PDB file of N, CA, C and O in Angstrom:
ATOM      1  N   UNK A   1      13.254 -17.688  -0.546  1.00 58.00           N
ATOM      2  CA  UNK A   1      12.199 -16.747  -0.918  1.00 58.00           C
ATOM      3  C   UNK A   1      10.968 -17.540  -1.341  1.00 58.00           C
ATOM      4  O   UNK A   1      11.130 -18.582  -1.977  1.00 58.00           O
ATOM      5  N   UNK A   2       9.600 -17.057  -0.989  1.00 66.00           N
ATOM      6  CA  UNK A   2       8.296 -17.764  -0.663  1.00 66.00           C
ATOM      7  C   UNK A   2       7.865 -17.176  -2.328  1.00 66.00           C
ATOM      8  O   UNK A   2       7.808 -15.989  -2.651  1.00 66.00           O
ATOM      9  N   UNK A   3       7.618 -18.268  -3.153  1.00 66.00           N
ATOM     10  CA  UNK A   3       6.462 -17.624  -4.491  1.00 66.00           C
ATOM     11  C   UNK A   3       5.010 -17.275  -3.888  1.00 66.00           C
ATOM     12  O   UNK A   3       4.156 -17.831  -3.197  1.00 66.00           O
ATOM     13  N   UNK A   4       5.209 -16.037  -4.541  1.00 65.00           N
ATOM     14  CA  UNK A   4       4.045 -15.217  -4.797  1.00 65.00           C
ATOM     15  C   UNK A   4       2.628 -16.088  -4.576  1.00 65.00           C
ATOM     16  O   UNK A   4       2.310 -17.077  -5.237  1.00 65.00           O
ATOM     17  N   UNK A   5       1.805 -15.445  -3.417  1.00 76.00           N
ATOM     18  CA  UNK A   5       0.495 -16.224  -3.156  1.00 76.00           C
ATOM     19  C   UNK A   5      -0.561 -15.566  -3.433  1.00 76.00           C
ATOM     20  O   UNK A   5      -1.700 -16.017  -3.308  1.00 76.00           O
ATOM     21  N   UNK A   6      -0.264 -14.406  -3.848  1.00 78.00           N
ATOM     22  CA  UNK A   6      -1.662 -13.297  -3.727  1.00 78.00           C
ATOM     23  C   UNK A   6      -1.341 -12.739  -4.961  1.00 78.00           C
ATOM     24  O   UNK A   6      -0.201 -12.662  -5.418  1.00 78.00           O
ATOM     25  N   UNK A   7      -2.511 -12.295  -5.570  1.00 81.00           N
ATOM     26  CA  UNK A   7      -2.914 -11.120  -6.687  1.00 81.00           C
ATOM     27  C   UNK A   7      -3.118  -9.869  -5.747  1.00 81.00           C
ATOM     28  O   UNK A   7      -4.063  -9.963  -4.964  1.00 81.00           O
ATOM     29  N   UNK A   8      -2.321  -8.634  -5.704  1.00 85.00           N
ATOM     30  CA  UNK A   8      -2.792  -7.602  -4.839  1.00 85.00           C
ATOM     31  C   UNK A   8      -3.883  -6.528  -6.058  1.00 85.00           C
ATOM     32  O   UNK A   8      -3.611  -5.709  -6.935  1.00 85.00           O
ATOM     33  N   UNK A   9      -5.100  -7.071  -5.524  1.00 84.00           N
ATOM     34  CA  UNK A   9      -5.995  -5.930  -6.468  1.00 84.00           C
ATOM     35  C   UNK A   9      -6.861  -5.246  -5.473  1.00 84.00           C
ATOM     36  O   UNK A   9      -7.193  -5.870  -4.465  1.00 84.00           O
ATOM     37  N   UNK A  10      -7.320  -3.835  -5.685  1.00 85.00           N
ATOM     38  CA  UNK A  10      -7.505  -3.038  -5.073  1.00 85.00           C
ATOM     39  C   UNK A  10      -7.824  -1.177  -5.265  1.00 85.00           C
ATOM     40  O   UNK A  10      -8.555  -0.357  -4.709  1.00 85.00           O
ATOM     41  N   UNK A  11      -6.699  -1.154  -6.491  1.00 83.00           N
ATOM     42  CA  UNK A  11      -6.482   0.231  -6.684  1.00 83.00           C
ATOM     43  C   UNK A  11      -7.264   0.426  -8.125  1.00 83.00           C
ATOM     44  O   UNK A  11      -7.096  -0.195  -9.175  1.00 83.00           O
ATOM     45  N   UNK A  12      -8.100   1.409  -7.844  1.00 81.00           N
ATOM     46  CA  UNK A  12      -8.776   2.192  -9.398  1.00 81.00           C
ATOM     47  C   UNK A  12      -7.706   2.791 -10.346  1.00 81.00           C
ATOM     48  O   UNK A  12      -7.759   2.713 -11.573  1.00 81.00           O
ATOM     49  N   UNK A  13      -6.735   3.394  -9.636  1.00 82.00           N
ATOM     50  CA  UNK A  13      -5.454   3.829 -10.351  1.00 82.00           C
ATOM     51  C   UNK A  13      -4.611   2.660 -10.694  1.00 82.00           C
ATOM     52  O   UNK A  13      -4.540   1.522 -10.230  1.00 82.00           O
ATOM     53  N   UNK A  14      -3.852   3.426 -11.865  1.00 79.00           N
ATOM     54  CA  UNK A  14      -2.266   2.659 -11.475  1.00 79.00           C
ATOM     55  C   UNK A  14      -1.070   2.813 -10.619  1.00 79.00           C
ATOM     56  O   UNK A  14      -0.668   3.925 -10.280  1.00 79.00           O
ATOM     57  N   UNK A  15      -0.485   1.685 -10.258  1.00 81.00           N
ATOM     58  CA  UNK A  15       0.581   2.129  -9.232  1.00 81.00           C
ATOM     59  C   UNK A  15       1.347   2.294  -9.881  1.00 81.00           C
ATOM     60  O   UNK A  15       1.872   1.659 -10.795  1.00 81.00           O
ATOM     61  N   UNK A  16       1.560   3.774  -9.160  1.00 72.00           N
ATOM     62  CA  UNK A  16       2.312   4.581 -10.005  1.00 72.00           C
ATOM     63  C   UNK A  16       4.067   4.731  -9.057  1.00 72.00           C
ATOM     64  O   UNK A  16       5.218   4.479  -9.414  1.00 72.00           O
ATOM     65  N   UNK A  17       3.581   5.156  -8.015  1.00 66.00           N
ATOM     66  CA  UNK A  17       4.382   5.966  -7.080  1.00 66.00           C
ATOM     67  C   UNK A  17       5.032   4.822  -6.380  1.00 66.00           C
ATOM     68  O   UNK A  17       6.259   4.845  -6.482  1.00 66.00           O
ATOM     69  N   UNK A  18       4.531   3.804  -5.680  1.00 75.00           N
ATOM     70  CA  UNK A  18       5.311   3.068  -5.545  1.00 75.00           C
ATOM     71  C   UNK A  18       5.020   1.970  -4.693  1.00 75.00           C
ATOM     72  O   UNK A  18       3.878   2.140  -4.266  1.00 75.00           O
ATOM     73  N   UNK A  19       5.663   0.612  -4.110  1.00 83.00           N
ATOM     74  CA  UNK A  19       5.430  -0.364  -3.084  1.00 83.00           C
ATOM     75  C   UNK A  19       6.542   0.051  -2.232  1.00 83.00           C
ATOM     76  O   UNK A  19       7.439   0.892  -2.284  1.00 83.00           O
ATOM     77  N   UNK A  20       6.099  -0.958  -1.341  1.00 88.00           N
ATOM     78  CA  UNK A  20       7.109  -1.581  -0.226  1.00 88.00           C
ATOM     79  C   UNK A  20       6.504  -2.300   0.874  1.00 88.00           C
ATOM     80  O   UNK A  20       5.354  -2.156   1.291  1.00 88.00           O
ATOM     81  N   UNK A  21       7.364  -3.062   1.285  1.00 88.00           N
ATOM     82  CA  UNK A  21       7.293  -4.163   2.404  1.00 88.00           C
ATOM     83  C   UNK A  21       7.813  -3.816   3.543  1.00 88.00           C
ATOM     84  O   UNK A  21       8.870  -3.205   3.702  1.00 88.00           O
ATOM     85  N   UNK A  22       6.902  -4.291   4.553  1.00 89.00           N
ATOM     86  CA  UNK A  22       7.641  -3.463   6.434  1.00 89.00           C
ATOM     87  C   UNK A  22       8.503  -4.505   6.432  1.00 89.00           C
ATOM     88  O   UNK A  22       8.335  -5.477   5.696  1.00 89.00           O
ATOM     89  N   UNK A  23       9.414  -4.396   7.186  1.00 88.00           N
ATOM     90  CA  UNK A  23      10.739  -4.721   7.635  1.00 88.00           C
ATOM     91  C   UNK A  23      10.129  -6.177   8.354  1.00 88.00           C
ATOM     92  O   UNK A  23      11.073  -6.786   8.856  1.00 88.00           O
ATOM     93  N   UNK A  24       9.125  -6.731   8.497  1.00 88.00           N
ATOM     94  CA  UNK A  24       9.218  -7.835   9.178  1.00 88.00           C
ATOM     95  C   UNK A  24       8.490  -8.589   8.167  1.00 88.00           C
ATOM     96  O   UNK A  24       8.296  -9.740   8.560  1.00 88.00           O
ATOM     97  N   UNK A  25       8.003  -8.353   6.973  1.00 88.00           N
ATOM     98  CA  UNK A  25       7.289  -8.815   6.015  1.00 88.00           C
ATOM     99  C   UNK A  25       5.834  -9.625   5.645  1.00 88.00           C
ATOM    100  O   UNK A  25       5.576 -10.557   4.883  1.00 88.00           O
ATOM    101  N   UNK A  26       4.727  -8.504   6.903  1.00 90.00           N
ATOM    102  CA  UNK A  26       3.838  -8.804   6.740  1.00 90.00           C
ATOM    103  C   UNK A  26       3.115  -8.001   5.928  1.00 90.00           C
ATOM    104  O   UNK A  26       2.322  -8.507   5.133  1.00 90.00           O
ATOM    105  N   UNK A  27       3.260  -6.833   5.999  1.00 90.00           N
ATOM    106  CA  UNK A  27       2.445  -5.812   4.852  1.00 90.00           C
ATOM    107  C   UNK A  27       3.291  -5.092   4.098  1.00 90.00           C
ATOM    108  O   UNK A  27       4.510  -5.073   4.269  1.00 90.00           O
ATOM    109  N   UNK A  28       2.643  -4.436   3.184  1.00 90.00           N
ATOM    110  CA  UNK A  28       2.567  -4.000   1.957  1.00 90.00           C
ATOM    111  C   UNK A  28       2.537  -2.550   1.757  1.00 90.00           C
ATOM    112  O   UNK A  28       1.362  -2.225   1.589  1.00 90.00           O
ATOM    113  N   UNK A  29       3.216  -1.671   1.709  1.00 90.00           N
ATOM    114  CA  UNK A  29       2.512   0.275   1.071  1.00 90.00           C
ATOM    115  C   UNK A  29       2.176  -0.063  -0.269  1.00 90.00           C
ATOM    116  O   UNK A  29       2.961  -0.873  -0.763  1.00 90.00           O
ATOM    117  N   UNK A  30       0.961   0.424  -1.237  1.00 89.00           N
ATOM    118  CA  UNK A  30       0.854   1.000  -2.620  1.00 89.00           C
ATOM    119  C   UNK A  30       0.447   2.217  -2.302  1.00 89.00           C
ATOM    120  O   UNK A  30      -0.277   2.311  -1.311  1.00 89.00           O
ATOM    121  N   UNK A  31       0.761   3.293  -2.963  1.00 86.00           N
ATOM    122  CA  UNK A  31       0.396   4.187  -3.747  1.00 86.00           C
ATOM    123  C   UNK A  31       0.098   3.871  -5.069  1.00 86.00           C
ATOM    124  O   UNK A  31       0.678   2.981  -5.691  1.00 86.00           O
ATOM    125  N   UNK A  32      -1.109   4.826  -5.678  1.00 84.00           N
ATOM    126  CA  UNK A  32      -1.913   4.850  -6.870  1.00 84.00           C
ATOM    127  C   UNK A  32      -1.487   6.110  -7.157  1.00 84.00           C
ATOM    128  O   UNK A  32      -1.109   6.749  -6.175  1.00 84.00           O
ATOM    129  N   UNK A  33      -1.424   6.769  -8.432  1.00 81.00           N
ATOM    130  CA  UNK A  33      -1.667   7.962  -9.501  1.00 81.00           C
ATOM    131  C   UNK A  33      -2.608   8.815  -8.980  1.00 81.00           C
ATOM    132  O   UNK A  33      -2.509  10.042  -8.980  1.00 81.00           O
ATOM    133  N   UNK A  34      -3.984   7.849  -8.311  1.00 78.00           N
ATOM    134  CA  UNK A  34      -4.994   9.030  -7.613  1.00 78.00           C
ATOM    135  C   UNK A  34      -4.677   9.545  -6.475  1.00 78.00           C
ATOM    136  O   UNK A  34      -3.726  10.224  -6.089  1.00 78.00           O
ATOM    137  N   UNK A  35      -5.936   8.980  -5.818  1.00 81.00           N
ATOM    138  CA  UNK A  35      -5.736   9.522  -4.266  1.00 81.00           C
ATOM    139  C   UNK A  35      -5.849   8.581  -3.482  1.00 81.00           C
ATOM    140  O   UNK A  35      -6.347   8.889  -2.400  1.00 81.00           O
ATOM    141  N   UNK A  36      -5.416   6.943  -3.698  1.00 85.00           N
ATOM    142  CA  UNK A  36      -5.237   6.212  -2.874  1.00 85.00           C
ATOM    143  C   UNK A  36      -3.766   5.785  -2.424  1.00 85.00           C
ATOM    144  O   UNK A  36      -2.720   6.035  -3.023  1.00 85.00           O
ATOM    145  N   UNK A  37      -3.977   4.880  -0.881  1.00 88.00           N
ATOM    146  CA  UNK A  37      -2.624   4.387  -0.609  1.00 88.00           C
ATOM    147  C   UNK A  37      -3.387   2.836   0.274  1.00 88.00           C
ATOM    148  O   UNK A  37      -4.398   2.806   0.977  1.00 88.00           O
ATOM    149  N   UNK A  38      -2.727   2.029   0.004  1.00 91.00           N
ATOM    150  CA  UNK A  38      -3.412   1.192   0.531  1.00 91.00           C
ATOM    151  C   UNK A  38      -2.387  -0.009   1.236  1.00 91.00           C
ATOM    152  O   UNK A  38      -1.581  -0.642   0.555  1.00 91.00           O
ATOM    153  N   UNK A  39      -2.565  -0.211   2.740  1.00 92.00           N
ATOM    154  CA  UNK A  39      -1.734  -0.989   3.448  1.00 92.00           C
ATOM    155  C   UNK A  39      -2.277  -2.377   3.250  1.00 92.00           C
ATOM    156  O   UNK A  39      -3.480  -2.581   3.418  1.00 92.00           O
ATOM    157  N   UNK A  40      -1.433  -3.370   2.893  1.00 91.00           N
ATOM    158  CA  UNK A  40      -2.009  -4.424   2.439  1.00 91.00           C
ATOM    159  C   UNK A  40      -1.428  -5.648   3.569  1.00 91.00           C
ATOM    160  O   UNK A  40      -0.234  -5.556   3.853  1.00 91.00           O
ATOM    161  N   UNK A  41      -2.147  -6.674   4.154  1.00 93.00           N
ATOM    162  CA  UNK A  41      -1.968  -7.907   5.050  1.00 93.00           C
ATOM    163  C   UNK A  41      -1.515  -9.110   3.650  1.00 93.00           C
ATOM    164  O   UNK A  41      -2.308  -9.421   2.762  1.00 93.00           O
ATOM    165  N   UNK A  42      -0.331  -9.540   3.741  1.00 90.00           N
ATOM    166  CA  UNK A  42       0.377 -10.516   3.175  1.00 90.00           C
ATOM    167  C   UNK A  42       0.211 -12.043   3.392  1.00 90.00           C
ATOM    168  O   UNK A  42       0.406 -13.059   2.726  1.00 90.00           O
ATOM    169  N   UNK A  43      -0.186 -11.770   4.482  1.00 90.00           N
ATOM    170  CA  UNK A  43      -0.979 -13.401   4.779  1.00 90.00           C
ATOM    171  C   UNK A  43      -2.590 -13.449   3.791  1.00 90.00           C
ATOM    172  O   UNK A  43      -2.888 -14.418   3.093  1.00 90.00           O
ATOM    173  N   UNK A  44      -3.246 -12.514   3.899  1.00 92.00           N
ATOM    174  CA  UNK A  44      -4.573 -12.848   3.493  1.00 92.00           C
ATOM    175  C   UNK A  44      -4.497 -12.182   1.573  1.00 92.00           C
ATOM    176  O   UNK A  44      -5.073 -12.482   0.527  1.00 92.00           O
ATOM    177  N   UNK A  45      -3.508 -11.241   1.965  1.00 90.00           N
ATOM    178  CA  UNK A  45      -3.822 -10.742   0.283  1.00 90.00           C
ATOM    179  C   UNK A  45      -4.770  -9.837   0.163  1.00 90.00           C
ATOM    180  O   UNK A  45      -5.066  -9.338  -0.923  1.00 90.00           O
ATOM    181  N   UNK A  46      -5.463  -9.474   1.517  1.00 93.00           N
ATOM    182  CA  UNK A  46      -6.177  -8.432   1.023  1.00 93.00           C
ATOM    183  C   UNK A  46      -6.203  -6.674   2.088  1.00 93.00           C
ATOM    184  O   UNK A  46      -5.905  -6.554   3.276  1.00 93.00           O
ATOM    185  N   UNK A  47      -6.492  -5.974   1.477  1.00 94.00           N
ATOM    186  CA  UNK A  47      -6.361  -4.706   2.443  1.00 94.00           C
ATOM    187  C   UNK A  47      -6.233  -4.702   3.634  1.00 94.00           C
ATOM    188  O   UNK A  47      -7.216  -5.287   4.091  1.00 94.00           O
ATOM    189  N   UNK A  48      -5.331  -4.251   4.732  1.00 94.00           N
ATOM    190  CA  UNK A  48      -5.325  -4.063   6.280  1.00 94.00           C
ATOM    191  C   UNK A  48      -6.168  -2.620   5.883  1.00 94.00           C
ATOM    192  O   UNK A  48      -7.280  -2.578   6.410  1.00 94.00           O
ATOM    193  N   UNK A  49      -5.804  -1.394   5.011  1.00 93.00           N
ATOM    194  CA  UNK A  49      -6.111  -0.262   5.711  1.00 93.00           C
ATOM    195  C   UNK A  49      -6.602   0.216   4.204  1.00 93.00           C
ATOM    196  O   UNK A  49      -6.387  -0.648   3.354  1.00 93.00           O
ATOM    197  N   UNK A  50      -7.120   1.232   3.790  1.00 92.00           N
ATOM    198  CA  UNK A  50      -7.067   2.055   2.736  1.00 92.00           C
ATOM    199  C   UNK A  50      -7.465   3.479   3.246  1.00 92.00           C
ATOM    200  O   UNK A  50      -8.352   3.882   3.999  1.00 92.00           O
ATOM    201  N   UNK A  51      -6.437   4.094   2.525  1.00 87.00           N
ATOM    202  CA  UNK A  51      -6.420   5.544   2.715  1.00 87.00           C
ATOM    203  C   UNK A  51      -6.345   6.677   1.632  1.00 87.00           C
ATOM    204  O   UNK A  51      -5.425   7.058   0.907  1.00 87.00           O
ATOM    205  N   UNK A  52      -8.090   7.212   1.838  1.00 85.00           N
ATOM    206  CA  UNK A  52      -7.993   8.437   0.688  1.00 85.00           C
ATOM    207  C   UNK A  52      -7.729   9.862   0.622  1.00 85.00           C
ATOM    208  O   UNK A  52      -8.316  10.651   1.363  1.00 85.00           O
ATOM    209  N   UNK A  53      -6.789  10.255  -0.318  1.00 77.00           N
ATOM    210  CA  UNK A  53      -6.579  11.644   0.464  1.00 77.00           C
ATOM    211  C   UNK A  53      -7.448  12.458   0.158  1.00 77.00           C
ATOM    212  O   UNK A  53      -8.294  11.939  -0.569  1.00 77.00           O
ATOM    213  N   UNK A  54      -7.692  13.850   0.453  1.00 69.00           N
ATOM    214  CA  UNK A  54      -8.712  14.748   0.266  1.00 69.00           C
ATOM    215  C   UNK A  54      -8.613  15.558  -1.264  1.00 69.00           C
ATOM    216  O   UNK A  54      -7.463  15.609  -1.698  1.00 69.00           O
ATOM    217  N   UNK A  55      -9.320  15.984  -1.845  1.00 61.00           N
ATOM    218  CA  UNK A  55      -8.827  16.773  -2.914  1.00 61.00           C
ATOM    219  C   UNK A  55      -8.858  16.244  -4.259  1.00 61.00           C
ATOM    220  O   UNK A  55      -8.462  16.869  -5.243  1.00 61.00           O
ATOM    221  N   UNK A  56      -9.312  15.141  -4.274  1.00 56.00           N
ATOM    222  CA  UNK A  56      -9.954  14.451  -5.429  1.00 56.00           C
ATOM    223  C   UNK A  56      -8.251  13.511  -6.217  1.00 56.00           C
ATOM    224  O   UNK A  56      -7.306  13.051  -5.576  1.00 56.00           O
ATOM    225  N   UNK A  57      -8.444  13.529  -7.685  1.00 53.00           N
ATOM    226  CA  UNK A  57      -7.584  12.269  -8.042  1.00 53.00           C
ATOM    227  C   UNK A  57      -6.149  13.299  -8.137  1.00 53.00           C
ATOM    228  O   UNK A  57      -6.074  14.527  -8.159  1.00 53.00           O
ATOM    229  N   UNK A  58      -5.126  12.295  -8.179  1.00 56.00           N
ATOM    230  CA  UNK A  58      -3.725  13.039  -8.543  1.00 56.00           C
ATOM    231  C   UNK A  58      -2.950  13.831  -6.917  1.00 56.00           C
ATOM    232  O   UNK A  58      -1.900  14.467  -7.004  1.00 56.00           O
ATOM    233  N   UNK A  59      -3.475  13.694  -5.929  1.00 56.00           N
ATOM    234  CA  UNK A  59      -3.090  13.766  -4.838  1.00 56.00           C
ATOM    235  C   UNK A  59      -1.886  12.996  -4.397  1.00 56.00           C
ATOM    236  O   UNK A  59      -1.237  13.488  -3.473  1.00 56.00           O
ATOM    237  N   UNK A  60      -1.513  11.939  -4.879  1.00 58.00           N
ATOM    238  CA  UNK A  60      -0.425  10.890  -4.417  1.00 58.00           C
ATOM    239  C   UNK A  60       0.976  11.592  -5.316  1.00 58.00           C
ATOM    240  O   UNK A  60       1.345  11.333  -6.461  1.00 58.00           O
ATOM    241  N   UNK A  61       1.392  12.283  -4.596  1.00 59.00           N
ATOM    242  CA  UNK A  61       3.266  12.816  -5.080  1.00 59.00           C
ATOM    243  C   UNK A  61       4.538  11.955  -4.269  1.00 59.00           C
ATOM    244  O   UNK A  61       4.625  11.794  -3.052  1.00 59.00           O
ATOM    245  N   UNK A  62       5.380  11.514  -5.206  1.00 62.00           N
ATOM    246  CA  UNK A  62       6.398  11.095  -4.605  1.00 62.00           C
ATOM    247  C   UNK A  62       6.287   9.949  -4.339  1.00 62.00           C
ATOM    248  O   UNK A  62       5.627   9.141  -4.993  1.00 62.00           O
ATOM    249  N   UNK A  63       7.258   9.592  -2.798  1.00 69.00           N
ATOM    250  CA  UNK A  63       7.312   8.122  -2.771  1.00 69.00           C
ATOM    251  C   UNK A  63       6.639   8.334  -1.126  1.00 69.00           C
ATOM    252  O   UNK A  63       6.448   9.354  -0.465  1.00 69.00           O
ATOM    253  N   UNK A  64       6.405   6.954  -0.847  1.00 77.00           N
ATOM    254  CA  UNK A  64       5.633   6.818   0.226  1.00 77.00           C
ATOM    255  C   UNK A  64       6.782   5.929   0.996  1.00 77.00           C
ATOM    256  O   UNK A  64       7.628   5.216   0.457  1.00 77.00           O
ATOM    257  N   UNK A  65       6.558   6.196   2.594  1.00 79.00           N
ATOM    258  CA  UNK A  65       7.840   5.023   3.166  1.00 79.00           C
ATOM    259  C   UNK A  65       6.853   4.666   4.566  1.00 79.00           C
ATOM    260  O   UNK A  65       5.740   5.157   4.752  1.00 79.00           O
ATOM    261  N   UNK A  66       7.457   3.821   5.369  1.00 82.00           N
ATOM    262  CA  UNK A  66       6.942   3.774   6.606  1.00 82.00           C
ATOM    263  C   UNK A  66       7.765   4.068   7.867  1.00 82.00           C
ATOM    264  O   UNK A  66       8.983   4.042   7.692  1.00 82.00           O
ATOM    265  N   UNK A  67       7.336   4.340   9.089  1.00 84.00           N
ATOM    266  CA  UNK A  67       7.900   4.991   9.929  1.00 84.00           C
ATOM    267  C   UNK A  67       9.272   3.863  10.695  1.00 84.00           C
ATOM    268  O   UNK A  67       8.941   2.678  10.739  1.00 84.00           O
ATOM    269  N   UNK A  68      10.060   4.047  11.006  1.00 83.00           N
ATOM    270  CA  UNK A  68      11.411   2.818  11.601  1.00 83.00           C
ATOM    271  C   UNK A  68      10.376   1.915  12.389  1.00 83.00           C
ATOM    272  O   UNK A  68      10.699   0.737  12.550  1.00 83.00           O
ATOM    273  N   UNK A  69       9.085   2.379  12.930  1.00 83.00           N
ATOM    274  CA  UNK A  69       8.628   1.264  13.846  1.00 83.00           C
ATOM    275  C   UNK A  69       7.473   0.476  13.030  1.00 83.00           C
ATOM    276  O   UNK A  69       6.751  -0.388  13.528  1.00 83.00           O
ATOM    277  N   UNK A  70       7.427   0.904  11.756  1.00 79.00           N
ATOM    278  CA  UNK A  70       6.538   0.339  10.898  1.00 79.00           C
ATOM    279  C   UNK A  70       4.624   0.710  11.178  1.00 79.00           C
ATOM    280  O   UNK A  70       3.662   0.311  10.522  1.00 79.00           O
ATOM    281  N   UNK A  71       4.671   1.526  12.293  1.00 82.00           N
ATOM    282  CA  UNK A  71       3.274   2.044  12.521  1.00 82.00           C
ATOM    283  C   UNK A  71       2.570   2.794  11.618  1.00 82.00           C
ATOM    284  O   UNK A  71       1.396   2.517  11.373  1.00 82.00           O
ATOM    285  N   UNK A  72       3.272   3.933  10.963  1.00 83.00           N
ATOM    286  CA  UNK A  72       2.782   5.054  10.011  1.00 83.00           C
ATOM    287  C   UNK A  72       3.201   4.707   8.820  1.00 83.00           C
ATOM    288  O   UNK A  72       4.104   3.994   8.382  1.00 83.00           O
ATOM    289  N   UNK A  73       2.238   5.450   8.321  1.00 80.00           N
ATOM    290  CA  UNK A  73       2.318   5.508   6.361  1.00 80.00           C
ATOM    291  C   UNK A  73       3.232   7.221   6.471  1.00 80.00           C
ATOM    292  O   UNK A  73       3.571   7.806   5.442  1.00 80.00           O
TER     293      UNK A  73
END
């Protein structure tokens, strides 16, 4: 197992809801408390994607997963 190379910062919220790593271990899911989710690149440490939902803060329920082929949030 590789020590930790990156600080993942990014989110106005706290992560609340949850992480995870795609199955081949290049990126990252967070969910925030608000209304972010943000796919993160593990080589660079910094955002592949960020995604806000509509409807202002407190939008993020539950847990977040990715699809078996690792394409979708």
């Amino acid at each position: 197992v590789k020590a930790p190379t990156h600080t993942l910062r990014g989110h106005a919220a706290p992560v609340f809801y949850g992480m995870l790593l795609s199955k081949d271990g290049t990126r990252a899911v967070s969910a925030d408390q608000g209304d972010t989710v943000i796919v993160w690149n593990l080589e660079t440490g910094r955002p592949a994607h960020t995604l806000r939902l509509f409807g202002g803060a407190g939008n993020v329920r539950g847990a977040i997963d990715l699809s078996p082929d690792g394409t979708r949030v």
